[in-house]
XYZ file of C-alpha atoms in Angstrom:
278
model
C 7.454 -5.882 26.097
C 7.771 -7.097 22.509
C 11.028 -7.095 20.551
C 9.575 -4.414 18.267
C 8.688 -2.171 21.211
C 12.118 -2.676 22.804
C 13.873 -1.790 19.559
C 11.786 1.248 18.663
C 11.546 2.545 22.220
C 8.566 4.834 21.633
C 5.141 5.029 20.057
C 4.673 6.763 16.718
C 0.918 7.080 16.974
C -0.454 10.511 16.208
C 2.972 12.099 15.741
C 2.458 13.386 12.197
C -0.231 15.134 10.206
C -0.457 11.910 8.178
C -1.265 8.479 9.586
C 1.870 6.348 9.930
C 1.771 2.636 9.115
C 4.109 -0.236 8.422
C 3.722 -3.771 7.145
C 2.396 -6.869 8.858
C 5.713 -8.673 8.267
C 8.342 -6.823 10.297
C 9.195 -9.894 12.339
C 9.715 -13.272 10.573
C 6.434 -14.510 12.047
C 2.785 -14.702 11.045
C 0.219 -11.872 10.984
C -0.996 -11.961 14.572
C 2.357 -11.698 16.421
C 3.357 -8.830 14.138
C 0.084 -6.941 14.465
C -0.075 -7.428 18.235
C 3.424 -5.969 18.572
C 2.833 -3.105 16.138
C -0.650 -2.089 17.292
C 0.421 0.154 20.225
C 3.084 1.893 18.131
C 1.461 2.904 14.801
C -1.700 4.485 13.477
C -2.239 1.659 11.008
C -0.818 -1.686 9.931
C -0.633 -2.585 6.247
C -1.997 -6.123 6.059
C -0.151 -7.851 3.252
C -2.552 -10.394 1.801
C -0.244 -11.173 -1.115
C -1.803 -14.597 -1.610
C -5.490 -15.396 -1.430
C -5.930 -17.623 1.658
C -8.490 -20.371 2.011
C -11.895 -19.048 3.073
C -11.922 -20.690 6.529
C -8.368 -19.602 7.354
C -9.106 -16.062 6.162
C -12.252 -15.834 8.268
C -10.403 -16.914 11.412
C -7.575 -14.461 10.747
C -9.930 -11.558 10.079
C -11.845 -12.314 13.273
C -8.624 -12.236 15.312
C -7.387 -9.050 13.604
C -10.737 -7.346 14.179
C -10.471 -8.207 17.877
C -7.028 -6.566 18.046
C -8.457 -3.475 16.367
C -11.279 -3.351 18.896
C -8.908 -3.686 21.843
C -6.090 -1.410 20.703
C -7.647 1.098 18.320
C -5.193 0.190 15.553
C -6.296 0.945 12.008
C -5.664 -1.217 8.965
C -5.137 -0.854 5.252
C -5.279 -4.021 3.185
C -2.976 -5.002 0.334
C -5.129 -7.297 -1.782
C -3.739 -10.551 -3.240
C -1.389 -10.326 -6.209
C -1.815 -13.987 -7.167
C -5.291 -13.491 -8.657
C -4.914 -12.711 -12.405
C -7.625 -10.066 -12.743
C -5.943 -8.736 -15.934
C -5.496 -12.122 -17.603
C -5.953 -12.145 -21.396
C -8.446 -15.037 -21.168
C -11.976 -14.067 -20.153
C -12.559 -17.190 -18.065
C -9.421 -16.620 -16.012
C -10.349 -12.966 -15.435
C -13.835 -13.932 -14.372
C -12.626 -16.489 -11.822
C -9.945 -14.133 -10.496
C -12.355 -11.225 -10.101
C -14.840 -13.424 -8.252
C -12.094 -14.638 -5.898
C -10.904 -11.060 -5.350
C -14.435 -9.941 -4.532
C -14.714 -12.750 -1.988
C -11.477 -11.628 -0.307
C -12.708 -8.026 -0.213
C -16.063 -9.001 1.263
C -14.260 -10.990 3.936
C -12.251 -7.955 5.074
C -15.309 -5.877 6.045
C -14.864 -6.438 9.831
C -11.386 -4.856 9.603
C -12.819 -1.453 8.592
C -9.740 -0.862 6.439
C -8.967 2.701 5.365
C -8.370 1.468 1.810
C -7.932 -1.738 -0.205
C -4.846 -1.639 -2.416
C -5.099 -3.371 -5.776
C -2.449 -4.362 -8.333
C -3.534 -4.159 -11.969
C -0.557 -5.653 -13.833
C -0.012 -4.946 -17.504
C -0.214 -8.374 -19.123
C -0.013 -7.923 -22.942
C 3.332 -8.738 -24.565
C 3.345 -5.499 -26.540
C 2.788 -1.940 -25.333
C 1.413 -0.491 -28.548
C -1.855 1.496 -28.415
C -3.998 -1.428 -29.626
C -2.637 -3.748 -26.916
C -3.195 -1.074 -24.290
C -6.803 -0.604 -25.390
C -7.471 -4.346 -25.090
C -5.848 -4.378 -21.642
C -7.994 -1.441 -20.497
C -11.072 -3.384 -21.580
C -9.944 -6.339 -19.449
C -9.309 -4.015 -16.488
C -12.707 -2.349 -16.923
C -14.443 -5.724 -17.054
C -12.700 -7.033 -13.930
C -13.260 -3.862 -11.910
C -16.960 -3.895 -12.748
C -17.230 -7.533 -11.668
C -15.224 -7.004 -8.459
C -17.248 -3.987 -7.373
C -20.573 -5.656 -8.177
C -19.783 -8.964 -6.447
C -18.124 -7.355 -3.406
C -20.852 -4.674 -3.263
C -18.388 -1.842 -2.902
C -17.934 1.557 -4.500
C -14.755 2.008 -6.508
C -13.505 4.608 -4.035
C -12.787 1.773 -1.581
C -10.013 0.571 -3.924
C -6.613 2.240 -4.293
C -4.714 1.284 -7.448
C -0.952 1.022 -6.963
C 1.523 2.266 -9.570
C 3.543 -0.620 -11.001
C 5.925 -0.914 -13.980
C 3.903 1.178 -16.421
C 2.679 4.816 -16.321
C -0.319 4.993 -14.014
C -1.773 7.554 -16.421
C -2.635 4.615 -18.701
C -5.362 3.789 -16.181
C -6.850 7.272 -16.002
C -10.020 6.336 -17.947
C -10.968 3.518 -15.554
C -9.773 5.431 -12.485
C -12.207 8.205 -13.399
C -15.002 5.821 -14.440
C -14.949 3.821 -11.178
C -13.859 6.761 -8.971
C -10.849 4.762 -7.793
C -8.252 6.017 -5.352
C -4.475 5.822 -5.845
C -1.694 4.220 -3.815
C 1.525 5.977 -4.750
C 4.534 3.700 -4.294
C 7.682 5.830 -4.035
C 10.079 2.923 -4.615
C 8.261 1.870 -7.781
C 8.448 5.444 -9.053
C 12.194 5.475 -8.426
C 12.719 2.221 -10.327
C 10.663 3.601 -13.215
C 12.680 6.832 -13.293
C 9.610 8.946 -12.449
C 10.017 12.002 -10.229
C 7.942 11.449 -7.082
C 6.840 15.047 -6.557
C 5.446 15.316 -10.075
C 3.549 12.034 -9.686
C 2.175 13.098 -6.316
C 0.929 16.447 -7.596
C -0.721 14.715 -10.552
C -2.616 12.292 -8.308
C -2.931 14.292 -5.092
C -6.739 14.526 -5.291
C -7.053 10.731 -5.397
C -4.030 9.645 -3.349
C -5.089 8.045 -0.068
C -2.005 5.918 0.596
C 1.737 6.239 0.057
C 4.068 3.233 0.155
C 7.332 4.732 1.334
C 10.657 2.947 0.892
C 13.971 3.466 -0.883
C 15.052 1.798 -4.113
C 18.724 1.493 -5.091
C 20.369 -0.549 -7.873
C 17.076 -2.206 -8.870
C 16.330 -3.232 -5.277
C 13.381 -1.701 -3.478
C 11.795 -1.915 -0.018
C 15.038 -0.582 1.465
C 15.162 1.681 4.559
C 14.685 5.397 4.063
C 18.281 6.229 4.938
C 19.156 4.824 1.489
C 17.322 7.673 -0.273
C 19.550 10.056 -2.206
C 19.573 13.701 -1.035
C 17.363 14.734 -3.967
C 14.930 11.875 -3.312
C 14.862 12.713 0.391
C 13.986 16.335 -0.327
C 11.206 15.214 -2.640
C 9.778 12.846 -0.035
C 9.776 15.576 2.595
C 7.923 17.947 0.279
C 5.296 15.283 -0.316
C 4.899 14.482 3.386
C 4.480 18.162 4.201
C 1.354 18.225 1.992
C -0.122 14.774 2.626
C -2.716 13.882 5.263
C -3.554 10.310 4.273
C -1.724 7.125 5.300
C 2.023 6.664 4.820
C 3.115 3.043 5.069
C 6.793 2.318 5.616
C 6.828 -0.664 3.266
C 9.830 -2.508 4.651
C 10.065 -6.077 5.866
C 12.501 -6.222 8.760
C 12.868 -4.653 12.182
C 16.242 -3.172 11.252
C 14.843 -1.488 8.132
C 11.875 -0.170 10.111
C 14.092 1.188 12.897
C 16.381 2.924 10.415
C 13.419 4.375 8.504
C 11.839 5.793 11.653
C 15.158 7.302 12.734
C 15.458 8.922 9.298
C 11.940 10.338 9.545
C 12.587 11.795 12.966
C 15.869 13.414 11.898
C 14.358 14.908 8.774
C 11.314 16.327 10.527
C 13.427 17.790 13.308
C 15.891 19.400 10.895
C 13.037 20.790 8.802
C 11.243 22.095 11.892
C 8.212 20.276 10.520
C 5.214 19.498 12.748
C 5.875 16.472 14.915
C 4.155 15.769 18.196
C 5.856 14.602 21.367
C 6.602 10.906 21.390
C 4.939 8.698 23.965
C 7.621 6.656 25.701
C 6.736 3.008 26.095
């Protein structure tokens, strides 16, 4: 039995109306040991491809991850690389980054991911309307290139809220029929009320990154949520039927977050299915 299984003590598969996931870096090891340990316990694993790997290494990893999916029935969602500057002010840099991103996306096809989460950072120095219009043009250009080269529909991509209002992207979200990844911790750091954001994007939201943020630190366990934040999260979870990823990066934080979820659902008499003991 893996360390993760010993610590958690039960499977969380199929226990909620939403699909429950966590990240591929709970243990301080590589992808495969983490995914192998997590696969029997969760509905999905969030594969954190923060850096674009070399093509040969990526192909080998995807092949191994696809085999785990076939054997265990685990689902995946993919966090696309953040080191590819698809919103770069220079056209040549955007072009190269979009092509590299499309190659990564095409390589993930065997994983049958529920969604592919994309960061679209705001890169201009200023945030005046003219700068925002230029940035939207860069975003539009890169999204068109990514979708064409990867041969995907925009609905395969979920755009994650970052350090600017996601509403700035509404024109391209509508144009490309993108989906939305709502990151609760990022909303907290930005001072945005999570319930309001969720209700604004509910028709496009396929994925929620769930973690606490306190004193400018995020990716903390859920027991660090304030009472008001906790109530807001529970209201969201009561309405959501997509994937909720506990975006934490240690076994302790995961254990504490799962314990918090169980307590809150039990106290709210919310639907939760019997746990399968390992």
